[in-house]
Coordinates of C-alpha atoms and ligand atoms in Angstrom, one line a residue:
Chain A
X16 CA 160.4 -65.1 24.6
X17 CA 160.1 -64.1 20.9
X18 CA 157.0 -66.2 20.5
X19 CA 155.4 -64.6 23.5
X20 CA 156.2 -61.1 22.2
X21 CA 155.0 -61.7 18.7
X22 CA 151.9 -63.3 20.0
X23 CA 151.1 -60.3 22.1
X24 CA 152.0 -57.8 19.4
X25 CA 149.9 -59.7 16.8
X26 CA 146.8 -59.6 19.0
X27 CA 147.5 -55.9 19.6
X28 CA 147.8 -55.4 15.9
X29 CA 144.5 -57.2 15.3
X30 CA 142.9 -54.5 17.6
X31 CA 144.6 -51.8 15.6
X32 CA 143.2 -53.3 12.4
X33 CA 139.8 -53.6 13.9
X34 CA 139.7 -49.9 14.8
X35 CA 141.2 -49.0 11.4
X36 CA 138.6 -50.9 9.5
X37 CA 135.6 -49.7 11.5
X38 CA 136.8 -46.1 11.1
X39 CA 137.0 -46.4 7.3
X40 CA 133.7 -48.2 7.1
X41 CA 132.0 -45.5 9.1
X42 CA 133.8 -42.3 8.0
X43 CA 134.0 -42.8 4.3
X44 CA 130.2 -42.5 3.8
X45 CA 129.7 -40.1 6.7
X46 CA 132.3 -37.8 5.2
X47 CA 130.3 -37.7 2.0
X48 CA 127.2 -36.7 3.9
X49 CA 129.1 -34.0 5.8
X50 CA 130.6 -32.7 2.5
X51 CA 127.1 -32.4 1.1
X52 CA 126.1 -30.6 4.2
X53 CA 128.9 -28.1 4.0
X54 CA 128.0 -27.4 0.3
X55 CA 124.3 -27.0 1.1
X56 CA 122.8 -23.9 -0.5
X57 CA 119.7 -23.9 1.6
X58 CA 119.0 -20.3 2.6
X59 CA 115.6 -20.0 4.3
X60 CA 115.5 -16.2 4.2
X61 CA 116.8 -15.8 0.6
X62 CA 113.4 -15.1 -0.8
X63 CA 112.6 -12.6 2.0
X64 CA 115.9 -10.9 1.2
X65 CA 115.1 -10.8 -2.5
X66 CA 111.7 -9.4 -1.9
X67 CA 113.0 -6.7 0.5
X68 CA 115.7 -5.9 -2.0
X69 CA 113.1 -5.5 -4.8
X70 CA 111.0 -3.3 -2.5
X71 CA 113.6 -1.2 -0.7
X72 CA 117.0 -1.8 -2.1
X73 CA 120.0 -3.6 -0.5
X74 CA 120.8 -3.4 3.1
X75 CA 122.9 -5.2 5.7
X76 CA 119.8 -7.3 6.5
X77 CA 119.1 -8.3 2.9
X78 CA 122.8 -9.3 2.6
X79 CA 122.4 -11.4 5.8
X80 CA 119.4 -13.1 4.3
X81 CA 121.3 -14.2 1.3
X82 CA 124.4 -15.2 3.3
X83 CA 122.6 -17.2 6.0
X84 CA 122.8 -20.8 5.1
X85 CA 122.2 -22.6 8.4
X86 CA 123.1 -26.2 7.3
X87 CA 126.3 -25.2 5.6
X88 CA 127.2 -22.9 8.4
X89 CA 126.6 -25.4 11.2
X90 CA 128.5 -28.1 9.4
X91 CA 131.4 -25.9 8.7
X92 CA 131.7 -24.9 12.3
X93 CA 131.6 -28.5 13.4
X94 CA 134.3 -29.5 10.9
X95 CA 136.4 -26.5 12.0
X96 CA 136.2 -27.6 15.6
X97 CA 137.0 -31.2 14.9
X98 CA 139.9 -30.4 12.6
X99 CA 141.2 -27.7 14.9
X100 CA 141.5 -29.8 18.1
X101 CA 143.6 -32.9 18.7
X102 CA 142.0 -36.3 18.2
X103 CA 143.3 -37.3 21.5
X104 CA 141.3 -34.6 23.3
X105 CA 138.2 -35.6 21.4
X106 CA 138.7 -39.2 22.3
X107 CA 139.0 -38.3 26.0
X108 CA 135.9 -36.2 25.9
X109 CA 133.9 -38.8 24.1
X110 CA 135.0 -41.6 26.5
X111 CA 134.8 -39.8 29.8
X112 CA 132.4 -36.8 29.6
X113 CA 129.1 -38.6 28.9
X114 CA 129.6 -40.6 32.1
X115 CA 130.0 -37.4 34.0
X116 CA 126.9 -35.7 32.5
X117 CA 124.3 -38.4 31.9
X118 CA 122.2 -39.4 34.9
X119 CA 122.5 -43.1 33.9
X120 CA 126.3 -43.0 33.9
X121 CA 128.6 -43.8 31.0
X122 CA 126.7 -44.9 27.8
X123 CA 129.7 -47.1 26.8
X124 CA 129.6 -50.8 27.8
X125 CA 132.0 -51.7 30.5
X126 CA 135.5 -53.1 29.7
X127 CA 137.3 -53.5 26.4
X128 CA 134.1 -53.5 24.4
X129 CA 133.2 -50.0 25.6
X130 CA 136.7 -48.7 24.9
X131 CA 136.5 -50.0 21.4
X132 CA 133.1 -48.5 20.7
X133 CA 134.0 -45.1 22.2
X134 CA 137.3 -45.1 20.2
X135 CA 135.3 -46.0 17.0
X136 CA 132.8 -43.2 17.5
X137 CA 135.6 -40.6 18.0
X138 CA 137.7 -41.8 15.1
X139 CA 134.8 -42.1 12.7
X140 CA 133.6 -38.6 13.5
X141 CA 137.1 -37.1 13.3
X142 CA 138.0 -38.8 10.1
X143 CA 134.7 -38.1 8.5
X144 CA 135.4 -34.4 8.9
X145 CA 138.8 -34.7 7.2
X146 CA 137.3 -36.8 4.5
X147 CA 134.5 -34.3 3.9
X148 CA 137.0 -31.7 3.0
X149 CA 138.7 -34.0 0.6
X150 CA 135.4 -34.9 -1.0
X151 CA 134.5 -31.3 -1.2
X152 CA 137.7 -30.5 -3.0
X153 CA 137.1 -33.4 -5.3
X154 CA 133.6 -32.4 -6.2
X155 CA 134.4 -28.7 -6.6
X156 CA 137.6 -29.4 -8.4
X157 CA 135.8 -30.9 -11.4
X158 CA 135.4 -27.9 -13.8
X159 CA 131.8 -26.6 -14.2
X160 CA 132.4 -26.9 -17.9
X161 CA 132.0 -30.7 -17.5
X162 CA 128.6 -30.4 -16.0
X163 CA 127.6 -27.8 -18.6
X164 CA 128.7 -30.0 -21.4
X165 CA 126.5 -32.7 -20.0
X166 CA 123.6 -30.4 -19.6
X167 CA 123.8 -29.1 -23.1
X168 CA 123.8 -32.7 -24.4
X169 CA 120.5 -33.3 -22.7
X170 CA 121.8 -35.4 -19.8
X171 CA 119.9 -35.6 -16.5
X172 CA 121.6 -34.4 -13.3
X173 CA 121.9 -38.1 -12.3
X174 CA 123.5 -39.1 -15.6
X175 CA 125.9 -36.2 -15.4
X176 CA 126.9 -37.2 -11.9
X177 CA 127.4 -40.9 -12.6
X178 CA 128.6 -40.8 -16.2
X179 CA 130.7 -37.6 -16.2
X180 CA 131.8 -36.2 -12.8
X181 CA 132.0 -39.2 -10.5
X182 CA 135.1 -40.8 -12.0
X183 CA 136.9 -37.4 -12.3
X184 CA 136.1 -36.8 -8.6
X185 CA 137.5 -40.2 -7.6
X186 CA 140.7 -39.5 -9.6
X187 CA 141.1 -36.2 -7.7
X188 CA 140.3 -37.8 -4.4
X189 CA 142.6 -40.8 -4.4
X190 CA 145.9 -39.1 -3.7
X191 CA 144.8 -37.0 -0.7
X192 CA 142.7 -39.9 0.5
X193 CA 145.6 -42.3 0.5
X194 CA 147.6 -39.9 2.6
X195 CA 144.8 -39.5 5.1
X196 CA 144.3 -43.3 5.3
X197 CA 147.9 -44.0 6.0
X198 CA 147.8 -41.3 8.7
X199 CA 144.8 -43.1 10.1
X200 CA 146.8 -46.4 10.4
X201 CA 149.3 -44.6 12.7
X202 CA 146.6 -42.5 14.5
X203 CA 144.9 -45.6 15.8
X204 CA 147.7 -45.7 18.4
X205 CA 146.1 -42.6 20.0
X206 CA 143.3 -44.9 21.3
X207 CA 145.9 -46.1 23.8
X208 CA 145.0 -43.0 25.9
X209 CA 141.7 -44.7 26.9
X210 CA 143.5 -48.0 27.4
X211 CA 142.4 -49.5 24.1
X212 CA 144.8 -52.4 23.7
X213 CA 146.2 -51.8 20.3
X214 CA 149.7 -52.7 19.2
X215 CA 151.7 -49.9 20.9
X216 CA 149.9 -50.7 24.1
X217 CA 151.0 -54.4 23.6
X218 CA 154.6 -53.4 22.9
X219 CA 154.7 -51.0 25.8
X220 CA 153.5 -53.6 28.2
X221 CA 156.8 -55.5 27.9
X222 CA 158.6 -52.3 29.0
X223 CA 156.5 -51.7 32.1
X224 CA 156.0 -55.3 32.9
X225 CA 153.7 -58.1 31.8
X226 CA 153.8 -61.7 30.6
X227 CA 156.5 -62.2 33.2
X228 CA 158.9 -59.7 31.4
X229 CA 159.7 -56.1 32.1
X230 CA 162.2 -53.5 30.9
X231 CA 162.1 -54.9 27.4
X232 CA 162.4 -52.0 24.9
X233 CA 162.8 -54.0 21.6
X234 CA 159.1 -55.2 21.4
X235 CA 158.3 -51.5 20.8
X236 CA 160.6 -51.3 17.9
X237 CA 158.9 -54.4 16.5
X238 CA 155.6 -52.6 16.5
X239 CA 157.2 -50.2 13.9
X240 CA 157.7 -53.2 11.6
X241 CA 154.0 -54.0 11.7
X242 CA 153.1 -50.4 10.8
X243 CA 155.7 -50.3 8.0
X244 CA 154.6 -53.6 6.4
X245 CA 150.9 -52.7 6.6
X246 CA 151.4 -49.1 5.3
X247 CA 153.6 -50.6 2.6
X248 CA 150.8 -52.8 1.4
X249 CA 148.4 -49.9 1.5
X250 CA 150.8 -47.8 -0.5
X251 CA 151.0 -50.5 -3.1
X252 CA 147.2 -50.7 -3.3
X253 CA 146.7 -46.9 -3.7
X254 CA 149.5 -46.9 -6.3
X255 CA 147.6 -49.5 -8.2
X256 CA 144.4 -47.6 -8.1
X257 CA 146.1 -44.4 -9.2
X258 CA 147.6 -46.3 -12.1
X259 CA 144.2 -47.7 -13.0
X260 CA 142.9 -44.1 -13.3
X261 CA 145.9 -42.7 -15.1
X262 CA 144.6 -43.4 -18.5
X263 CA 142.9 -40.0 -18.5
X264 CA 143.8 -36.5 -17.3
Chain B
X6 CA 108.9 -19.8 -40.6
X7 CA 112.2 -19.1 -38.9
X8 CA 114.0 -21.9 -37.2
X9 CA 114.8 -19.5 -34.3
X10 CA 113.1 -16.3 -33.2
X11 CA 114.4 -14.4 -30.3
X12 CA 112.3 -11.6 -29.0
X13 CA 113.1 -8.9 -26.4
X14 CA 115.5 -11.2 -24.6
X15 CA 116.9 -9.8 -21.4
X16 CA 119.4 -11.1 -18.9
X17 CA 120.9 -9.5 -15.8
X18 CA 123.4 -10.7 -13.3
X19 CA 122.4 -9.0 -10.1
X20 CA 122.2 -5.3 -10.9
X21 CA 124.1 -5.5 -14.2
X22 CA 122.0 -5.9 -17.3
X23 CA 124.1 -7.9 -19.7
X24 CA 121.5 -8.5 -22.4
X25 CA 119.1 -5.7 -23.2
X26 CA 116.3 -6.4 -25.6
X27 CA 117.9 -8.8 -28.0
X28 CA 115.9 -9.5 -31.1
X29 CA 116.9 -11.6 -34.1
X30 CA 115.7 -14.4 -36.3
X31 CA 117.6 -17.3 -37.9
X32 CA 116.4 -19.1 -41.0
X33 CA 117.0 -22.8 -41.7
X34 CA 120.4 -23.4 -43.3
X35 CA 121.5 -19.9 -42.4
X36 CA 124.7 -19.0 -40.5
X37 CA 124.8 -16.0 -38.2
X38 CA 128.1 -14.7 -37.0
X39 CA 128.1 -12.6 -33.8
X40 CA 130.9 -10.2 -33.3
X41 CA 131.6 -7.6 -30.6
X42 CA 134.1 -6.6 -28.1
X43 CA 134.8 -8.4 -24.8
X44 CA 132.0 -8.2 -22.3
X45 CA 129.3 -7.2 -24.8
X46 CA 127.2 -10.3 -23.9
X47 CA 127.9 -12.7 -26.8
X48 CA 128.6 -15.7 -24.5
X49 CA 125.7 -14.9 -22.3
X50 CA 123.4 -14.9 -25.3
X51 CA 124.5 -18.4 -26.4
X52 CA 124.2 -19.6 -22.8
X53 CA 120.6 -18.3 -22.6
X54 CA 119.8 -20.1 -25.8
X55 CA 121.2 -23.3 -24.4
X56 CA 119.4 -22.8 -21.0
X57 CA 122.7 -22.6 -19.2
X58 CA 121.4 -19.2 -18.0
X59 CA 117.9 -18.3 -17.3
X60 CA 116.9 -15.1 -19.1
X61 CA 115.0 -12.5 -17.1
X62 CA 112.5 -11.8 -19.9
X63 CA 111.6 -12.2 -23.5
X64 CA 110.8 -15.2 -25.6
X65 CA 112.7 -17.8 -27.5
X66 CA 110.9 -19.7 -30.3
X67 CA 112.1 -22.7 -32.3
X68 CA 110.2 -23.7 -35.4
X69 CA 107.3 -21.5 -34.3
X70 CA 107.0 -23.1 -30.9
X71 CA 107.7 -20.9 -27.9
X72 CA 110.3 -22.8 -25.8
X73 CA 111.1 -20.0 -23.4
X74 CA 108.7 -17.3 -22.3
X75 CA 109.9 -15.0 -19.5
X76 CA 106.3 -14.5 -18.4
X77 CA 105.3 -18.2 -18.4
X78 CA 107.0 -20.2 -15.7
X79 CA 105.6 -23.4 -17.1
X80 CA 108.1 -23.2 -20.0
X81 CA 110.9 -23.4 -17.5
X82 CA 110.6 -26.6 -15.5
X83 CA 113.8 -28.7 -15.2
X84 CA 112.5 -31.8 -17.1
X85 CA 111.0 -29.7 -19.9
X86 CA 114.2 -27.7 -20.3
X87 CA 116.2 -30.8 -20.7
X88 CA 114.4 -31.8 -23.8
X89 CA 114.1 -28.3 -25.2
X90 CA 117.9 -28.0 -25.0
X91 CA 118.1 -30.6 -27.7
X92 CA 117.1 -28.0 -30.3
X93 CA 120.5 -26.5 -29.7
X94 CA 124.0 -27.7 -29.7
X95 CA 126.8 -25.8 -28.1
X96 CA 130.5 -26.0 -28.9
X97 CA 132.5 -24.4 -26.0
X98 CA 135.6 -22.2 -26.3
X99 CA 137.4 -24.7 -24.0
X100 CA 136.0 -27.9 -25.7
X101 CA 134.9 -29.5 -22.4
X102 CA 135.4 -33.0 -23.7
X103 CA 134.9 -35.7 -21.1
X104 CA 138.4 -36.7 -20.3
X105 CA 137.7 -40.3 -19.2
X106 CA 136.1 -41.2 -22.5
X107 CA 137.7 -41.7 -25.9
X108 CA 136.9 -39.4 -28.8
X109 CA 134.3 -42.0 -30.0
X110 CA 132.8 -42.5 -26.6
X111 CA 132.5 -38.7 -26.2
X112 CA 130.5 -38.5 -29.4
X113 CA 128.3 -41.5 -28.5
X114 CA 127.6 -41.0 -24.8
X115 CA 124.7 -38.6 -24.8
X116 CA 122.9 -40.4 -27.7
X117 CA 123.2 -43.7 -25.9
X118 CA 121.8 -42.3 -22.8
X119 CA 118.9 -40.7 -24.7
X120 CA 118.3 -44.0 -26.6
X121 CA 117.7 -45.7 -23.2
X122 CA 114.5 -43.6 -23.0
X123 CA 113.2 -45.0 -26.2
X124 CA 110.2 -47.4 -25.9
X125 CA 111.9 -50.0 -28.2
X126 CA 115.3 -49.8 -26.3
X127 CA 114.9 -53.3 -24.7
X128 CA 114.0 -55.1 -27.9
X129 CA 116.4 -53.3 -30.2
X130 CA 119.2 -52.6 -27.9
X131 CA 121.9 -54.1 -30.2
X132 CA 120.7 -52.5 -33.3
X133 CA 120.3 -49.1 -31.8
X134 CA 123.8 -49.2 -30.3
X135 CA 125.2 -50.3 -33.6
X136 CA 123.5 -47.5 -35.4
X137 CA 124.8 -44.9 -32.9
X138 CA 128.3 -46.3 -33.2
X139 CA 128.2 -46.2 -37.0
X140 CA 126.9 -42.6 -37.0
X141 CA 129.5 -41.5 -34.5
X142 CA 132.3 -43.0 -36.5
X143 CA 130.9 -41.3 -39.6
X144 CA 130.9 -37.9 -37.8
X145 CA 134.5 -38.3 -36.7
X146 CA 135.4 -39.3 -40.2
X147 CA 133.7 -36.1 -41.4
X148 CA 135.8 -34.2 -39.0
X149 CA 139.0 -35.8 -40.3
X150 CA 139.4 -37.8 -37.2
X151 CA 138.6 -41.4 -38.2
X152 CA 142.1 -42.5 -37.1
X153 CA 141.7 -40.9 -33.7
X154 CA 138.4 -42.5 -32.6
X155 CA 140.1 -44.5 -29.7
X156 CA 142.3 -41.6 -28.5
X157 CA 141.6 -39.9 -25.2
X158 CA 141.2 -36.1 -25.2
X159 CA 144.6 -35.6 -23.5
X160 CA 146.2 -37.5 -26.4
X161 CA 144.8 -35.1 -29.0
X162 CA 145.8 -31.6 -30.0
X163 CA 143.6 -28.6 -29.2
X164 CA 142.3 -28.5 -32.8
X165 CA 141.5 -32.2 -32.8
X166 CA 139.8 -31.9 -29.4
X167 CA 137.6 -29.1 -30.7
X168 CA 136.7 -31.2 -33.8
X169 CA 135.7 -34.0 -31.5
X170 CA 133.5 -31.5 -29.6
X171 CA 131.9 -30.5 -32.8
X172 CA 131.2 -34.1 -33.7
X173 CA 129.8 -34.6 -30.2
X174 CA 127.4 -31.7 -30.6
X175 CA 126.4 -32.8 -34.1
X176 CA 125.6 -36.3 -32.9
X177 CA 122.3 -35.2 -31.4
X178 CA 121.3 -33.5 -34.7
X179 CA 120.4 -30.1 -33.1
X180 CA 118.3 -27.7 -35.1
X181 CA 120.8 -25.0 -34.4
X182 CA 124.5 -25.4 -33.6
X183 CA 126.1 -22.7 -31.5
X184 CA 129.8 -22.0 -31.3
X185 CA 131.4 -19.8 -28.7
X186 CA 134.7 -18.6 -30.0
X187 CA 135.6 -22.1 -31.1
X188 CA 139.2 -21.2 -32.0
X189 CA 140.2 -18.7 -29.4
X190 CA 141.7 -21.3 -27.0
X191 CA 143.8 -22.7 -29.9
X192 CA 147.3 -22.0 -31.1
X193 CA 147.2 -19.9 -34.2
X194 CA 148.4 -22.8 -36.4
X195 CA 145.5 -25.0 -35.3
X196 CA 142.7 -22.6 -35.9
X197 CA 142.6 -23.3 -39.6
X198 CA 141.6 -27.0 -39.3
X199 CA 138.7 -26.1 -37.0
X200 CA 137.5 -23.2 -39.2
X201 CA 137.6 -25.4 -42.3
X202 CA 135.4 -28.0 -40.6
X203 CA 132.9 -25.3 -39.6
X204 CA 133.0 -23.9 -43.2
X205 CA 132.3 -27.4 -44.4
X206 CA 129.2 -27.6 -42.2
X207 CA 128.1 -24.2 -43.5
X208 CA 128.4 -25.5 -47.1
X209 CA 126.1 -28.4 -46.1
X210 CA 123.5 -25.9 -44.9
X211 CA 123.9 -26.5 -41.2
X212 CA 122.1 -23.8 -39.2
X213 CA 124.6 -22.2 -37.0
X214 CA 125.3 -19.3 -34.7
X215 CA 129.0 -18.5 -34.4
X216 CA 130.5 -16.1 -31.9
X217 CA 133.9 -15.3 -33.2
X218 CA 136.8 -12.9 -33.3
X219 CA 138.0 -14.2 -36.6
X220 CA 136.6 -11.4 -38.8
X221 CA 137.8 -12.9 -42.1
X222 CA 136.2 -16.1 -41.3
X223 CA 132.9 -14.4 -40.3
X224 CA 132.9 -12.6 -43.6
X225 CA 133.3 -15.8 -45.6
X226 CA 131.0 -18.1 -43.7
X227 CA 128.1 -16.0 -42.4
X228 CA 124.9 -15.1 -44.2
X229 CA 124.2 -12.5 -41.5
X230 CA 126.5 -10.7 -39.1
X231 CA 125.3 -9.3 -35.7
X232 CA 127.5 -6.7 -34.0
X233 CA 126.9 -6.6 -30.3
X234 CA 127.9 -3.9 -28.0
X235 CA 126.9 -3.2 -24.4
X236 CA 124.2 -5.9 -24.4
X237 CA 122.5 -4.6 -27.6
X238 CA 122.6 -5.8 -31.1
X239 CA 123.8 -2.5 -32.6
X240 CA 124.0 -3.5 -36.2
X241 CA 123.0 -6.6 -38.2
X242 CA 123.0 -7.4 -41.9
X243 CA 124.8 -9.3 -44.6
X244 CA 128.6 -9.5 -44.1
X245 CA 129.3 -7.2 -47.1
X246 CA 127.3 -4.5 -45.4
X247 CA 128.4 -4.8 -41.8
X248 CA 132.1 -5.2 -42.7
X249 CA 132.1 -3.2 -46.0
X250 CA 129.8 -0.4 -45.1
X251 CA 129.1 -0.2 -41.3
X252 CA 126.4 2.3 -40.5
X253 CA 127.0 2.8 -36.8
X254 CA 129.9 4.6 -35.3
X255 CA 130.4 1.9 -32.7
X256 CA 130.6 -0.8 -35.4
X257 CA 133.2 1.3 -37.4
X258 CA 135.2 1.8 -34.3
X259 CA 135.2 -1.9 -33.4
X260 CA 136.1 -3.0 -36.9
X261 CA 138.9 -0.4 -37.1
X262 CA 140.4 -1.7 -33.9
X263 CA 140.2 -5.3 -35.2
X264 CA 141.8 -4.6 -38.6
X265 CA 144.5 -2.7 -36.8
X266 CA 145.6 -5.7 -34.8
Ligands
ATP323 N1 127.9 -15.5 -14.1 C1 128.1 -14.2 -14.2 N2 127.9 -13.4 -13.1 C2 128.1 -12.1 -13.2 N3 128.4 -11.4 -14.3 C3 128.6 -12.1 -15.4 C4 128.5 -13.5 -15.4 N4 128.7 -14.0 -16.7 C5 129.0 -12.9 -17.4 N5 128.9 -11.8 -16.7 C6 129.2 -10.4 -17.1 O1 128.4 -10.2 -18.3 C7 129.0 -9.4 -19.2 C8 129.0 -10.1 -20.6 O2 129.7 -11.3 -20.5 P1 129.9 -12.3 -21.7 O3 130.7 -13.4 -21.3 O4 128.6 -12.6 -22.3 O5 130.7 -11.4 -22.8 P2 131.3 -11.8 -24.1 O6 130.7 -10.9 -25.2 O7 131.2 -13.2 -24.4 O8 132.9 -11.4 -23.9 P3 134.2 -12.1 -24.5 O9 134.4 -11.7 -25.9 O10 135.2 -11.6 -23.5 O11 134.0 -13.6 -24.4 C9 130.4 -9.2 -18.7 O12 130.5 -7.8 -18.2 C10 130.6 -10.2 -17.6 O13 131.4 -9.7 -16.6
MG324 MG1 132.5 -14.9 -24.5

């Protein structure tokens, strides 16, 4: 019996890991792009505003012209929505709604594959939004004096980014990032809502009946052990990275 | 010919005019001390010289070449500015050392990056790096920090950090070295070591502009003192005159307040 349970839980955990890995691979870079978007200073009407201001003084309209940064604004609204609603809801919407709206039916492939892809899309987008805020904090948290010191020393913008600010950013980002990544490990269980067969789903199946057993509660407790061990390993890894970066302040 | 000539320099932040018609010249080997109350525009002036702010008008000439002209946008392109900056060095009030590099690496970094643009970089890489290393160590030695070369900024006292920052600025051999209140972020007992180092540079005829609230120091080290108030240079002259016999009411007022505290 134990062998059957462990076998089922392990293959469930493999699915958990798969979703975890694909989410990180997708959302770490996407989050950086989103953070650049939210920091975008592109203001298409700024010049018009300046000109009007020079000609006729300040007004509500000239203030609007300077304030209106469409990319930053749009990105901030999207991030606000994604962070302000449950991932479970986003998952349901992404999995079911396209099938209702699109004339060709659901864009997701049938079966487990489709569930995995839909879950990956929802998780990547959701986590990218969280990561973008962490990146933004890291980028903006490096004092401007660092950049100015580089400029005064004749460095190019590129050199300042790679040689001066990047490592300081990473140092700032690692602690909040490790929290978020450990949350992600646990959040993967939310994918169960669209019947993605991760480890909790596997454990639960012994309660409601499968593999010839039913009413077994202890396999569910076992899933906790998997999470604990995996998160323990991640904690060790992040601790190591933090120590590697502790030689400066 | 003056090393630096500033003409009718103006700078506004939005509606507020912070620098109004700044004119002064600086000769090679000369030290100018800039004094003035808080908000008078001293920092802004240094930041304009170092292209950290873009002036709204006027000209800046170094060694007779106009490097900034408010009326000529071609003097203001990003790549041009980067090289023109090298005429100036700037030592910040808050040091702004790079925390992830040791004292020595802080001093070497910019020069190493610049050296990569040299045409003989590929052939002479080793020799160039060795030269930069030797000069950086020599500079640290000059600052009394030979033993601290491999320390990270957070392992150094404020006074030591500021001396590393001075060495870092000197490493690029700027024509004019600017200081923005180099000791005001320091505990009183640490100001002496930094002022001594600057005095040493003055004795070796380093051309410097020093914004400071240390009046005694300004008096000792400067060849010329500028008193700024409300974005103007109200009074300028040799220190004996500005401190000993100020002509303007506002200067007198300012100096009285300072000798009072
Ligand atoms: N980036 C900025 N945006 C708007 N106003 C600014 C900016 N920088 C400086 N100012 C204003 O310009 C004026 C001059 O500032 P500045 O820092 O040059 O004064 P300062 O003489 O260096 O003063 P302190 O002795 O306090 O350092 C101040 O009124 C300040 O509020
Ligand atoms: Mg200042």
